[in-house]
Structures are given as structure tokens and as C-alpha cells.
mmCIF file of C-alpha atoms in Angstrom:
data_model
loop_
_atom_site.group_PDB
_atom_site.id
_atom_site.type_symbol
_atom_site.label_atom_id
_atom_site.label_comp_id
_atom_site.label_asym_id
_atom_site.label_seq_id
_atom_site.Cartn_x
_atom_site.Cartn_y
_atom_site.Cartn_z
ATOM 1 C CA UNK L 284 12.657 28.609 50.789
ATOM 2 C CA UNK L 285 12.832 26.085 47.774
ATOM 3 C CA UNK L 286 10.664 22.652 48.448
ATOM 4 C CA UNK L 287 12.020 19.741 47.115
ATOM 5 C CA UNK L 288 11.211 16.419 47.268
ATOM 6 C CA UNK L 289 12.326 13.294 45.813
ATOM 7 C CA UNK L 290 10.156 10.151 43.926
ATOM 8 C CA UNK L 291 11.583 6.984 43.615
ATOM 9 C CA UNK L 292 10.192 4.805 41.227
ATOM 10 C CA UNK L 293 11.095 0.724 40.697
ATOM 11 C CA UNK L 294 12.904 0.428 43.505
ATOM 12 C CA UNK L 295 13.351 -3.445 44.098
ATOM 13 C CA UNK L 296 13.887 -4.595 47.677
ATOM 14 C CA UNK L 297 16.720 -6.751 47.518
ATOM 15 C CA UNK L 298 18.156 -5.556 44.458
ATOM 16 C CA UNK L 299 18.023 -1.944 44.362
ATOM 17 C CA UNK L 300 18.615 -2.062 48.325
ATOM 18 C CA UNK L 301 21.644 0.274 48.405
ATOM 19 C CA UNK L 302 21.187 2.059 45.508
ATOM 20 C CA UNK L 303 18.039 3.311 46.889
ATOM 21 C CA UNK L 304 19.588 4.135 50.672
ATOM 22 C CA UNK L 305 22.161 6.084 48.694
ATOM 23 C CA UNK L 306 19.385 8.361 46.485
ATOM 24 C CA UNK L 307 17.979 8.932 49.953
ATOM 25 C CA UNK L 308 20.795 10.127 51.444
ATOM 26 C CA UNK L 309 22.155 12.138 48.697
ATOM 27 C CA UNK L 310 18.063 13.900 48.521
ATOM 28 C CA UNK L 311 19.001 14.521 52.167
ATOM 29 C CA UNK L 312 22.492 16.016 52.184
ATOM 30 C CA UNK L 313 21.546 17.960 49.297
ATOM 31 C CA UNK L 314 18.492 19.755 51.086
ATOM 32 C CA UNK L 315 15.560 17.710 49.812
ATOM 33 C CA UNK L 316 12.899 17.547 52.484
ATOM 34 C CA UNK L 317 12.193 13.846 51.963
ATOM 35 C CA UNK L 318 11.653 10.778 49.508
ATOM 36 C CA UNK L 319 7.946 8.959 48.691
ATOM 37 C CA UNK L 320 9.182 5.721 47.967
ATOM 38 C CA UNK L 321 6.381 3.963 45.267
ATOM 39 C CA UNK L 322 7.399 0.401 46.863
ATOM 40 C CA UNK L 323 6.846 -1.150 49.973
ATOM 41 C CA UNK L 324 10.502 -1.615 51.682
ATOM 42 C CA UNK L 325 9.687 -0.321 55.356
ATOM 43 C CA UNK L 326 13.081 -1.378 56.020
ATOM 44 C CA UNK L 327 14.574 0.698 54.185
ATOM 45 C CA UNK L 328 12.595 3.851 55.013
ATOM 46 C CA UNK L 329 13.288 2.949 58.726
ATOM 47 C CA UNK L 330 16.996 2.668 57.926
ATOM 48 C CA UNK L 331 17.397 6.324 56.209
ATOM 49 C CA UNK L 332 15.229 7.457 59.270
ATOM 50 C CA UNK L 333 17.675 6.436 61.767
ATOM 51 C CA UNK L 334 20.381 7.574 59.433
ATOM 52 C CA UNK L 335 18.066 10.894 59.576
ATOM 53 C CA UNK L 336 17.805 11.004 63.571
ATOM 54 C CA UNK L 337 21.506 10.334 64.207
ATOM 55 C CA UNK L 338 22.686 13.362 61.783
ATOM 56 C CA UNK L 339 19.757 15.958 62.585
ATOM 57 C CA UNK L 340 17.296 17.707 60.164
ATOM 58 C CA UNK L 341 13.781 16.861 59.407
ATOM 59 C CA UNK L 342 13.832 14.309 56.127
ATOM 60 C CA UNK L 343 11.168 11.890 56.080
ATOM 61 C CA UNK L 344 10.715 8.780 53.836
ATOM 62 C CA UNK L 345 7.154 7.559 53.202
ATOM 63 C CA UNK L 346 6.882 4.234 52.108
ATOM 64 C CA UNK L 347 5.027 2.485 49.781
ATOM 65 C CA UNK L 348 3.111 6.031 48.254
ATOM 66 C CA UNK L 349 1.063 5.469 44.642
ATOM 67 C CA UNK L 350 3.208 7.500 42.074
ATOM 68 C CA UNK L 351 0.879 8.447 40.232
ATOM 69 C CA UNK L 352 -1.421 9.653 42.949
ATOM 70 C CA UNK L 353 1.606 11.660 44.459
ATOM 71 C CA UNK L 354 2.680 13.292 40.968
ATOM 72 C CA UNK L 355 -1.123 14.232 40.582
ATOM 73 C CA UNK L 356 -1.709 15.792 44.026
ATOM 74 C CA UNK L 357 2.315 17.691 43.888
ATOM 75 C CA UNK L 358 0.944 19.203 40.204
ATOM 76 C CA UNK L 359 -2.830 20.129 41.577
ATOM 77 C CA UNK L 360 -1.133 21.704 44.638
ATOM 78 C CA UNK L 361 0.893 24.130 41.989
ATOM 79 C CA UNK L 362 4.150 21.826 42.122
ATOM 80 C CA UNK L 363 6.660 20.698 38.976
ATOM 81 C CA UNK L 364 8.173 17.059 38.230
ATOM 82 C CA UNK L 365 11.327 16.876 37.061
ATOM 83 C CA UNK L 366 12.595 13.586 35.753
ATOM 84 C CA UNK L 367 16.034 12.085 35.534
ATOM 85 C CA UNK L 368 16.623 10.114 32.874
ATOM 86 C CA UNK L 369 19.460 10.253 30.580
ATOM 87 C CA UNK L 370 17.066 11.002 27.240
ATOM 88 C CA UNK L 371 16.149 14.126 28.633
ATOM 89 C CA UNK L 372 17.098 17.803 27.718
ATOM 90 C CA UNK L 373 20.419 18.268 29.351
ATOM 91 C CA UNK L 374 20.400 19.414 32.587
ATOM 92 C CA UNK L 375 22.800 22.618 31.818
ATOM 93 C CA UNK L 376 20.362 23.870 29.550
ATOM 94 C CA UNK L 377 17.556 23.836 32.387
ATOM 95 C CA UNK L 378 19.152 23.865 35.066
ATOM 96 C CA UNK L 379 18.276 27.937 35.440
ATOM 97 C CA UNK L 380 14.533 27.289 34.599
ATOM 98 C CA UNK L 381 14.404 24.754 37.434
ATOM 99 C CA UNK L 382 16.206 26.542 40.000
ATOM 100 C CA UNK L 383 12.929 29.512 40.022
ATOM 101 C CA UNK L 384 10.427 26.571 40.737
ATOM 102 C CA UNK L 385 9.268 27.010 43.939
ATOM 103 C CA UNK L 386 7.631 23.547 44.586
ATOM 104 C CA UNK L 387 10.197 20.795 42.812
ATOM 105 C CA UNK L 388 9.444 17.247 43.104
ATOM 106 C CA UNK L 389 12.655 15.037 41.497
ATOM 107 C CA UNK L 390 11.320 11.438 40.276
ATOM 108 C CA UNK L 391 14.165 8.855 39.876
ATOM 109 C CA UNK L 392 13.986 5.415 38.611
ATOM 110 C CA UNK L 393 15.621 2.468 38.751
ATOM 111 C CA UNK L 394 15.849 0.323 35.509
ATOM 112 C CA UNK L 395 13.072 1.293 33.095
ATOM 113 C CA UNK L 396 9.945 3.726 34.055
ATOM 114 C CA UNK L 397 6.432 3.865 32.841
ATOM 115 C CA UNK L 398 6.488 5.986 29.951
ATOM 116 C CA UNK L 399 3.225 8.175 31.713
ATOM 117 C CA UNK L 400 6.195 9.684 33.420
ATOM 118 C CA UNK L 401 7.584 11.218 30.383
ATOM 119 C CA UNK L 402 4.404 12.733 29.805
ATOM 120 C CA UNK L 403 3.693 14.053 32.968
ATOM 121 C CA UNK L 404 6.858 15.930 33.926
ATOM 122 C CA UNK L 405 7.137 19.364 33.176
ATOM 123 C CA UNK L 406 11.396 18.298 32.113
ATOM 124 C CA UNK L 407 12.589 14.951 30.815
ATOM 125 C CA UNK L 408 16.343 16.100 32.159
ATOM 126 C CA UNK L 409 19.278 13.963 31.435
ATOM 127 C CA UNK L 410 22.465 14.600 33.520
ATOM 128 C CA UNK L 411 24.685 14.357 30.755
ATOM 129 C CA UNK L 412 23.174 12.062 28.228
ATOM 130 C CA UNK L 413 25.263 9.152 29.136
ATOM 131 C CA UNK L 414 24.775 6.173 31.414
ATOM 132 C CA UNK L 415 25.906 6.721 35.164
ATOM 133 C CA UNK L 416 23.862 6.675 38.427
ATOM 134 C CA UNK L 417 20.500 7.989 39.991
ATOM 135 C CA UNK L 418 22.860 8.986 42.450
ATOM 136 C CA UNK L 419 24.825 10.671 40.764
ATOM 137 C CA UNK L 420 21.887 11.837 38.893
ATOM 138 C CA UNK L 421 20.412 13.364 42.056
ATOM 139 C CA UNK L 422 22.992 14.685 43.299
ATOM 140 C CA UNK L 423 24.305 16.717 40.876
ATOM 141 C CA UNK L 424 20.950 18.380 39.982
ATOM 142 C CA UNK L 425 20.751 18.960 43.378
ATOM 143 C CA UNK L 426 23.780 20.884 43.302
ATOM 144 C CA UNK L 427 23.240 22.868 40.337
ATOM 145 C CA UNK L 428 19.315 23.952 40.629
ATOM 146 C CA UNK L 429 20.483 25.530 44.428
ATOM 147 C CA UNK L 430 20.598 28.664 44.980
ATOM 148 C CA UNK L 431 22.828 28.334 48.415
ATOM 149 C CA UNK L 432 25.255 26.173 48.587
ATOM 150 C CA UNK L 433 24.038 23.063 49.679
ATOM 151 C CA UNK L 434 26.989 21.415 51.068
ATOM 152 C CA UNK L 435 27.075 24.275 53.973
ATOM 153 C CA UNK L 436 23.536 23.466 55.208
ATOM 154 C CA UNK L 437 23.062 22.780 58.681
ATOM 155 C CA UNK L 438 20.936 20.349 59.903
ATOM 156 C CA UNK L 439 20.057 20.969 63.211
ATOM 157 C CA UNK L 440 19.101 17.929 66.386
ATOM 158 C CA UNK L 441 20.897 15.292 65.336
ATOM 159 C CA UNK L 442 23.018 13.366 68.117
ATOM 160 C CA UNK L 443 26.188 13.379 65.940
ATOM 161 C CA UNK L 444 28.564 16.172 63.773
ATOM 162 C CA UNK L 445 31.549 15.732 62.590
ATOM 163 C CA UNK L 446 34.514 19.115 63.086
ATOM 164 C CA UNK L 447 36.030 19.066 59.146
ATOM 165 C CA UNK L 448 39.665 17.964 59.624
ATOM 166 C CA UNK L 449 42.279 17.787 56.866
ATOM 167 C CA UNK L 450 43.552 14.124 58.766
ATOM 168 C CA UNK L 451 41.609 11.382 60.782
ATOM 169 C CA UNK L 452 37.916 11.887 62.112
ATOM 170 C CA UNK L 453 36.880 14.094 64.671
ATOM 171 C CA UNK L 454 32.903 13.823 65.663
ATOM 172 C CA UNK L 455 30.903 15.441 68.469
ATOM 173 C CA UNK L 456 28.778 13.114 70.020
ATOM 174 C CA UNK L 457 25.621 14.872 71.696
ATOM 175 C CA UNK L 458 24.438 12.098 73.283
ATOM 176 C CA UNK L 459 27.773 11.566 75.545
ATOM 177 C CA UNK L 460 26.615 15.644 77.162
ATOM 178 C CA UNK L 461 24.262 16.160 79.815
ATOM 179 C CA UNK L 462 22.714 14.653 83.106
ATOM 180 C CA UNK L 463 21.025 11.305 82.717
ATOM 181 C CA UNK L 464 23.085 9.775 80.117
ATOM 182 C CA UNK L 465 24.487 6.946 79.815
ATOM 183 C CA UNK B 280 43.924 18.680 29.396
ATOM 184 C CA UNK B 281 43.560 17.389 33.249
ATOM 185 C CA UNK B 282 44.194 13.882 33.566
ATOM 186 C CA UNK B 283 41.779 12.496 36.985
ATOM 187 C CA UNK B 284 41.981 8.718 37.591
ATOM 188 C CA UNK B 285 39.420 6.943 40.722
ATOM 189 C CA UNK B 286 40.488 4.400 42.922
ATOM 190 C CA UNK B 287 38.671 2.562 44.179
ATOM 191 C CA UNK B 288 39.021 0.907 47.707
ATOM 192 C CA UNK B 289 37.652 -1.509 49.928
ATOM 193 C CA UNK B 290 35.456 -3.246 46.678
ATOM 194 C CA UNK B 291 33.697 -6.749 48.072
ATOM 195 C CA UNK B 292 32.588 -8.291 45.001
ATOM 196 C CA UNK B 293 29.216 -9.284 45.937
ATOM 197 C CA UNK B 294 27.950 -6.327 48.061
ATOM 198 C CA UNK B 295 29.183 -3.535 46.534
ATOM 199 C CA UNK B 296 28.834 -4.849 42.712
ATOM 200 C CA UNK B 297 26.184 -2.014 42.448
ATOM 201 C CA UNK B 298 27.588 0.897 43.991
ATOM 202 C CA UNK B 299 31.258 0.560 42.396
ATOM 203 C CA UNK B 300 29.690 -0.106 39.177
ATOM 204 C CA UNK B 301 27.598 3.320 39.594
ATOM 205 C CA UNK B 302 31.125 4.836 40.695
ATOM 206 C CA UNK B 303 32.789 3.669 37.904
ATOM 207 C CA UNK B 304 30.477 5.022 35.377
ATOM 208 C CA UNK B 305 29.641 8.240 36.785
ATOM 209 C CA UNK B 306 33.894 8.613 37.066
ATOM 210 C CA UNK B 307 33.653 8.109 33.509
ATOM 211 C CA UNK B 308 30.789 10.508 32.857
ATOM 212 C CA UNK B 309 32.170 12.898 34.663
ATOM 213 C CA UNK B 310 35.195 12.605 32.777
ATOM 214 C CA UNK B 311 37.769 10.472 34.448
ATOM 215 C CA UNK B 312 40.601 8.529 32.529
ATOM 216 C CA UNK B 313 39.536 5.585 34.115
ATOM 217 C CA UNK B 314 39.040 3.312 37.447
ATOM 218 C CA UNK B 315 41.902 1.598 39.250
ATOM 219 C CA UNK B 316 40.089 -1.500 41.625
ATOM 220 C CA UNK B 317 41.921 -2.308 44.177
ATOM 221 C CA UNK B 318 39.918 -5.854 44.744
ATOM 222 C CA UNK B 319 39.718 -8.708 42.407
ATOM 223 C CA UNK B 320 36.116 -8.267 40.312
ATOM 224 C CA UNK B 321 37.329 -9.350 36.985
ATOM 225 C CA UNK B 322 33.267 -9.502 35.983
ATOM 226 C CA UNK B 323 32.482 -5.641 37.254
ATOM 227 C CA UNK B 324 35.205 -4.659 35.580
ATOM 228 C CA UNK B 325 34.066 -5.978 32.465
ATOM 229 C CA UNK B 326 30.819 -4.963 32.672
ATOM 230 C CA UNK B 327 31.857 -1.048 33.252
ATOM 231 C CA UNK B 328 33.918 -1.038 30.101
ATOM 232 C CA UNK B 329 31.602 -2.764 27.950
ATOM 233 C CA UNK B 330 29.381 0.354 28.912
ATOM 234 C CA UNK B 331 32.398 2.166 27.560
ATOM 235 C CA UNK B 332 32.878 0.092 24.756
ATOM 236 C CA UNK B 333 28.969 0.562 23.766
ATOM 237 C CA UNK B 334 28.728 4.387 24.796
ATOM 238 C CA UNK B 335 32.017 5.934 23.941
ATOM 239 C CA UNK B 336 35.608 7.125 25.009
ATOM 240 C CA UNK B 337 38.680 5.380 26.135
ATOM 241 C CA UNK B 338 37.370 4.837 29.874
ATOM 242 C CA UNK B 339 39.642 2.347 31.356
ATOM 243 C CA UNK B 340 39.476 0.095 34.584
ATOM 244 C CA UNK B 341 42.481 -1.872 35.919
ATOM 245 C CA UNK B 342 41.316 -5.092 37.963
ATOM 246 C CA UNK B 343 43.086 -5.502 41.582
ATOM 247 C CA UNK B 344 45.441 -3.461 41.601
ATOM 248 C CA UNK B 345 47.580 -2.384 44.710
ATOM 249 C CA UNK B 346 46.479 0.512 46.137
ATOM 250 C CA UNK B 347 49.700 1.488 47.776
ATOM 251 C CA UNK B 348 51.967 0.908 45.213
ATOM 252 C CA UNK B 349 48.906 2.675 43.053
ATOM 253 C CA UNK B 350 49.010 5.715 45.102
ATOM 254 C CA UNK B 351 53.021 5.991 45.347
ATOM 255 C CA UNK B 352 54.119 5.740 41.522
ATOM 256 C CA UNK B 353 50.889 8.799 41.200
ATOM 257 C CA UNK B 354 52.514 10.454 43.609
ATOM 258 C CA UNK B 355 56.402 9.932 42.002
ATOM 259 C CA UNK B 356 55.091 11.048 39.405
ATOM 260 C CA UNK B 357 54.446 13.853 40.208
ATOM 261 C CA UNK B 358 50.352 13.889 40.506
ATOM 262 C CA UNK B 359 48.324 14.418 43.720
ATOM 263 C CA UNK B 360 45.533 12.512 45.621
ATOM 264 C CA UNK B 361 42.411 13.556 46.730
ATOM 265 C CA UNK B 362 40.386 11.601 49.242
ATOM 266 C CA UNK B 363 37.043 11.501 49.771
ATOM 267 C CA UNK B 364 35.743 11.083 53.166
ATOM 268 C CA UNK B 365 33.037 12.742 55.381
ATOM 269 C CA UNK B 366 35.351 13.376 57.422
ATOM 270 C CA UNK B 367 37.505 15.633 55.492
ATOM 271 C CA UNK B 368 37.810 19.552 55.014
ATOM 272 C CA UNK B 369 34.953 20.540 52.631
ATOM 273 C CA UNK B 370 34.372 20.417 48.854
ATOM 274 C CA UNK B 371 33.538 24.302 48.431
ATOM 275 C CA UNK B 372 36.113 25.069 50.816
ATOM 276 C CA UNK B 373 39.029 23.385 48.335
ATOM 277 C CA UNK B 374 37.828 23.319 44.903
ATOM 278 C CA UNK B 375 39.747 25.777 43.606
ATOM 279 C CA UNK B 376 42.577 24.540 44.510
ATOM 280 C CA UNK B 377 41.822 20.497 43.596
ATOM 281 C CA UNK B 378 40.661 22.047 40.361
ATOM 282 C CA UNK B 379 44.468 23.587 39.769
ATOM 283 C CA UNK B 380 45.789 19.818 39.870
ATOM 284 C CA UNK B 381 46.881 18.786 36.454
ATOM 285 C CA UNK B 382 47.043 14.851 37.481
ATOM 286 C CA UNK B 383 44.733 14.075 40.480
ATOM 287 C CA UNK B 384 44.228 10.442 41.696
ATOM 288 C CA UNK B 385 40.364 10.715 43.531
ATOM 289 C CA UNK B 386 40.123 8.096 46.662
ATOM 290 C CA UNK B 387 37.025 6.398 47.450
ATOM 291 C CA UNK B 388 36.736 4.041 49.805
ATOM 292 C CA UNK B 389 33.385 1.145 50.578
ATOM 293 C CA UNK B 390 32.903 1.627 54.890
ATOM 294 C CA UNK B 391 36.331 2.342 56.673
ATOM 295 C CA UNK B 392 39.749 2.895 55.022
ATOM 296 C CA UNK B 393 43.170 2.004 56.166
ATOM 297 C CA UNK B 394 44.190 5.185 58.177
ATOM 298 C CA UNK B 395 47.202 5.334 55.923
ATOM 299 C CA UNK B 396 44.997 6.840 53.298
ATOM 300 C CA UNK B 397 44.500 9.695 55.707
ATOM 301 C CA UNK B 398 48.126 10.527 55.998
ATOM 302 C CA UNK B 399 48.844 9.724 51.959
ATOM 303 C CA UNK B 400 46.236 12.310 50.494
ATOM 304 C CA UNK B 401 47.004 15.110 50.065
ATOM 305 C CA UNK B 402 43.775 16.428 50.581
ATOM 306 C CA UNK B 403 40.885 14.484 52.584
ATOM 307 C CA UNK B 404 37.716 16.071 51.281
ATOM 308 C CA UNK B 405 34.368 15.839 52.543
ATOM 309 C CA UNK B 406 31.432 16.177 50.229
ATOM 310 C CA UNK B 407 29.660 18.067 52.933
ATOM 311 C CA UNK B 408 30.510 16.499 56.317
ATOM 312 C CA UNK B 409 26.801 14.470 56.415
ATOM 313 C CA UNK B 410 26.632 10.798 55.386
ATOM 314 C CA UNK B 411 25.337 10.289 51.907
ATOM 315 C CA UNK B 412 27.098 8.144 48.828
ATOM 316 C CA UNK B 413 30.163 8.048 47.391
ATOM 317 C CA UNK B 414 29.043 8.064 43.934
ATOM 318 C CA UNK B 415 26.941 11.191 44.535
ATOM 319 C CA UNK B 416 30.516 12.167 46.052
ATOM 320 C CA UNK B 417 32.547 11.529 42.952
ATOM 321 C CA UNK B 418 30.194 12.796 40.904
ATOM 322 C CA UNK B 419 29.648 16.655 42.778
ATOM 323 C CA UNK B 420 33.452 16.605 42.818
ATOM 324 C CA UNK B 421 34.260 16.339 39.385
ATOM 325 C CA UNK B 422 31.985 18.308 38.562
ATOM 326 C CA UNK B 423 32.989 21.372 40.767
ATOM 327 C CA UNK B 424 36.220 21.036 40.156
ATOM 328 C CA UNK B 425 35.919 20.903 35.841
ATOM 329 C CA UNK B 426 36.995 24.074 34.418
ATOM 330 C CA UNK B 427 34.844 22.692 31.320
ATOM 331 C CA UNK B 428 31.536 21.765 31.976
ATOM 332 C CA UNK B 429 31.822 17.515 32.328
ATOM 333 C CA UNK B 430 27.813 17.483 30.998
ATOM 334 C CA UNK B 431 28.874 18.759 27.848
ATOM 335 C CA UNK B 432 31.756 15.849 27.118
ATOM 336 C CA UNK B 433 31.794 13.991 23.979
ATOM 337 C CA UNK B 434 32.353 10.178 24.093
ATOM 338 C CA UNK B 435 33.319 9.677 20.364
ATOM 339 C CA UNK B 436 33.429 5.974 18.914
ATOM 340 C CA UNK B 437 30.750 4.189 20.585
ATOM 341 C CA UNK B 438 27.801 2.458 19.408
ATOM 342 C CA UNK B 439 25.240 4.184 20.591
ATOM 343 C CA UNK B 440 24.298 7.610 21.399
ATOM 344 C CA UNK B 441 21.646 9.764 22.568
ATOM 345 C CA UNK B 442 19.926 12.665 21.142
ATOM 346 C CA UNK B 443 18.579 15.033 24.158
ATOM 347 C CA UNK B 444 14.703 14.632 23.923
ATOM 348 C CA UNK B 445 12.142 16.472 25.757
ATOM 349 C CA UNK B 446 9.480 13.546 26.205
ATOM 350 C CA UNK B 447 10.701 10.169 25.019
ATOM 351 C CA UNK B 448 13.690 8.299 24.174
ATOM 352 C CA UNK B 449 15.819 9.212 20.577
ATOM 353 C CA UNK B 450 18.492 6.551 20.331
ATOM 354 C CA UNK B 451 21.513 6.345 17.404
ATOM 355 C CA UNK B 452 22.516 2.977 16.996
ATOM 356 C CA UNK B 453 25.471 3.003 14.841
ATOM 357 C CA UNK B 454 25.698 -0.128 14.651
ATOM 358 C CA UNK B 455 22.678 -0.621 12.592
ATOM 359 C CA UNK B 456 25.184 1.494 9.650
ATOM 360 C CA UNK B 457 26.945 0.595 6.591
ATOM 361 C CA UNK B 458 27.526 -2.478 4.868
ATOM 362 C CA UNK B 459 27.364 -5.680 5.966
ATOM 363 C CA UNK B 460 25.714 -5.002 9.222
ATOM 364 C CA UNK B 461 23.049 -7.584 10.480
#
């Protein structure tokens, strides 16, 4: 099974707030294991945690990591770094190459990055070389570099999960089942 | 050639300034006509096509429009809307079908949505039935349902454009040509 996990660089707390709730979510939905996040916003983290708990699976956030500490110890551990940026190569052209990688960390900005990064990722990988989203960004890599599909993954524990319905909402609450709930 | 406009719902100016400016250009990326708002943001509306303007293409946005009246004349015309909600039937399970639709009108709402929306789609489509984005939601949907691969688009006209690098940034400003250029 693939490892991936997701860097996010620059993130701002106020500004970059939702932006960087939505990268988090997207890593998660699209089978990332979790996101470092190289600020301190323990907010934040605690906020895609609960999101986390509520829908099941295992993705973590840590806050406030050292990228360049994490990049080192991913690449001495036998890892890749892939970063999203729209100067890269595109990603059609690599998507292939990154799909075999075993170990696959994702780094996403916000705004500008040091330019370090560029040297230390094994692909520079613009999603189409046009200005969009790191959402988008992440997302869509996600999608192509996967093997299974990731919008049928499971995620297992969580107190909520919603029936697919082609009108209105249906959701199974777990929490509502059992002795001693209330 | 498929025409796909967004629509986008539920817009507060302030709040969501980030996110609908990330769906508007990854709609555009991905090869949308252009975004209908269905809020009054006169200033994110410029912003997205002065992007546009800059990058490429004829991406459009139309500032508060009515989303009803939107969604009817589509629909009397003959085109069919796609809504995109976690709560829906999923992507992989109606791609194929979204991806027939010559004129598609894609739904995405900020938080809740009148219930109406539910009953006007014609498909309500989850982008896996987990909470994530809905930029990371536009953007995996246009691109699974593209016959023609949306990374490979051409924006012609614009100012500036990118050539695919792998380390670094390689920028042609256009601009900077001919005579009488400053």
C-alpha cells in the first residue's frame, strides 16, 4: 500500500485559514495518511482532527513541523517529494512515474515557496501550467497518481456515513446505536 | 466542443472571497466557459477575470445573477445540471454519463443549499461521499468527465505564459514584445 503524505508550506493563520482546512481535507478524502503543517495553527490541526474523528480513518495533522527537517528525514528514510507548483513538468507527463513511488510526500504552498524546494524535490509538477488552487492542485494529483480509485475508499470508525442518494441527504449516525448513549 | 458553465451558490463576500476565487479559476483551468455568481462580489469577480485577462482564454464570470432563473433558461435550453454535494450518488459511479452532456451547468454550493437544488439537478453528485472542498470537487469532476485531457488546454491571447520547467520558474511575458512597449 502507497504512503502518502502531504507538506504544507506558508500557510498563514488567518489568511490561508480555509484554504488550508480544504488541502487537508482533500489529502484526506483522497487517501493521504496525513498533513505536517510547517506553521503553528493548532487550531486548525485540531479542527481537521475532529473533522477526521467524526468521518473515520486514521489522518493525522502535525502542527508546526520544520520543512526542511521533514523533507530531509522523508528522503533519508527512501521517500520522494513531489511539488505542486504550476512551473513544473506537467503532471500528465509524470503522473505514471509517480504513481510506482512507494513513499510520496506532496509539498503544497501557499503564495510563494523557498526556492530550496525546487531543488530538493525529485518533480517540480504543475497541474496544468495555469493558475488555479492547491486544492485543486492536490486533489487532482491525488486522483491521477492512484492506483484504486480513491473516491471508493472506506474509512473505517468514524461516528458518521452518509448512504449516496440521487435527492436530499441520508446519513447514518453511529453514535445514536447502542446502550449508554445519549 | 462541450460547453460546462459553474454556478456558484451561497457566495458571502467576505468569507468565502478565497475559496470561490480558487473555484472560479480552477473552473476555468479545467476548462469551463465561465462562472455564473449568484451573490453580489463585483471585486472577486474582477479579480478572477483579470487572471483571465493576464493568463488566457475567454473565461467569463457574471456578477449576481439569479440562480433560479439561471438554472431554468439552462435547462429550456435544453442543457442539464449537475450538482455537487456529498451527499449525492458518486462521481465514478456517473461519469460516463455527465461526460455525454453536451451543455452541463455544474452546482456548487458554500455550507447548505436551498433543497430546491436537490429536486432541479438532474444529477446530485458526490465527489466521494466524505467531506473535503468544493474546489477539489470541481476540479476531479471536470477532469473525469473531459473526453480531452483539461491539463493539456491552451489559453491563447494572454499575457503571460508558462514554459513547463523541471526546477525553477520559465515565464513568457508577452507583454514585454514589439514596439512601443514600456
Amino acid at each position: 500500500m502507497k504512503r502518502i503524505v502531504i507538506l504544507r508550506l506558508g500557510h498563514r493563520p488567518v489568511r490561508d485559514k480555509r484554504i488550508t482546512t480544504h488541502v487537508g481535507l482533500t489529502a484526506r478524502a483522497f487517501g493521504a495518511e496525513g498533513m505536517l503543517l510547517a506553521s503553528d495553527d493548532r487550531k486548525l490541526a485540531e479542527n481537521i482532527l475532529d473533522v477526521a474523528k467524526r468521518w473515520g480513518g486514521n489522518f493525522y495533522v502535525k502542527n508546526d513541523v520544520n520543512w526542511k527537517t521533514e523533507i530531509r528525514k522523508w528522503k533519508e528514510g527512501g521517500g520522494k517529494v513531489c511539488h505542486l507548483s504550476m512551473y513544473g513538468v506537467n503532471l500528465p507527463d509524470v503522473a505514471a512515474d509517480i504513481g510506482q513511488c512507494e513513499d510520496l510526500m506532496i509539498v503544497v504552498g501557499a503564495e510563494k515557496v523557498p526556492f530550496e524546494i525546487y531543488e530538493m524535490a525529485d518533480w517540480n509538477v504543475a497541474v496544468g501550467n495555469q493558475p488555479h488552487s492547491e486544492v485543486a492542485a492536490v486533489a487532482v494529483t491525488l486522483d491521477r497518481i492512484a492506483s484504486i480509485d480513491p473516491l471508493k475508499n472506506e474509512f473505517n470508525g468514524g461516528e458518521l456515513k452518509i448512504i449516496p442518494a440521487e435527492r436530499g441527504k441520508k446519513v447514518i449516525d453511529n453514535r445514536q446505536e447502542g446502550p449508554g448513549s445519549s
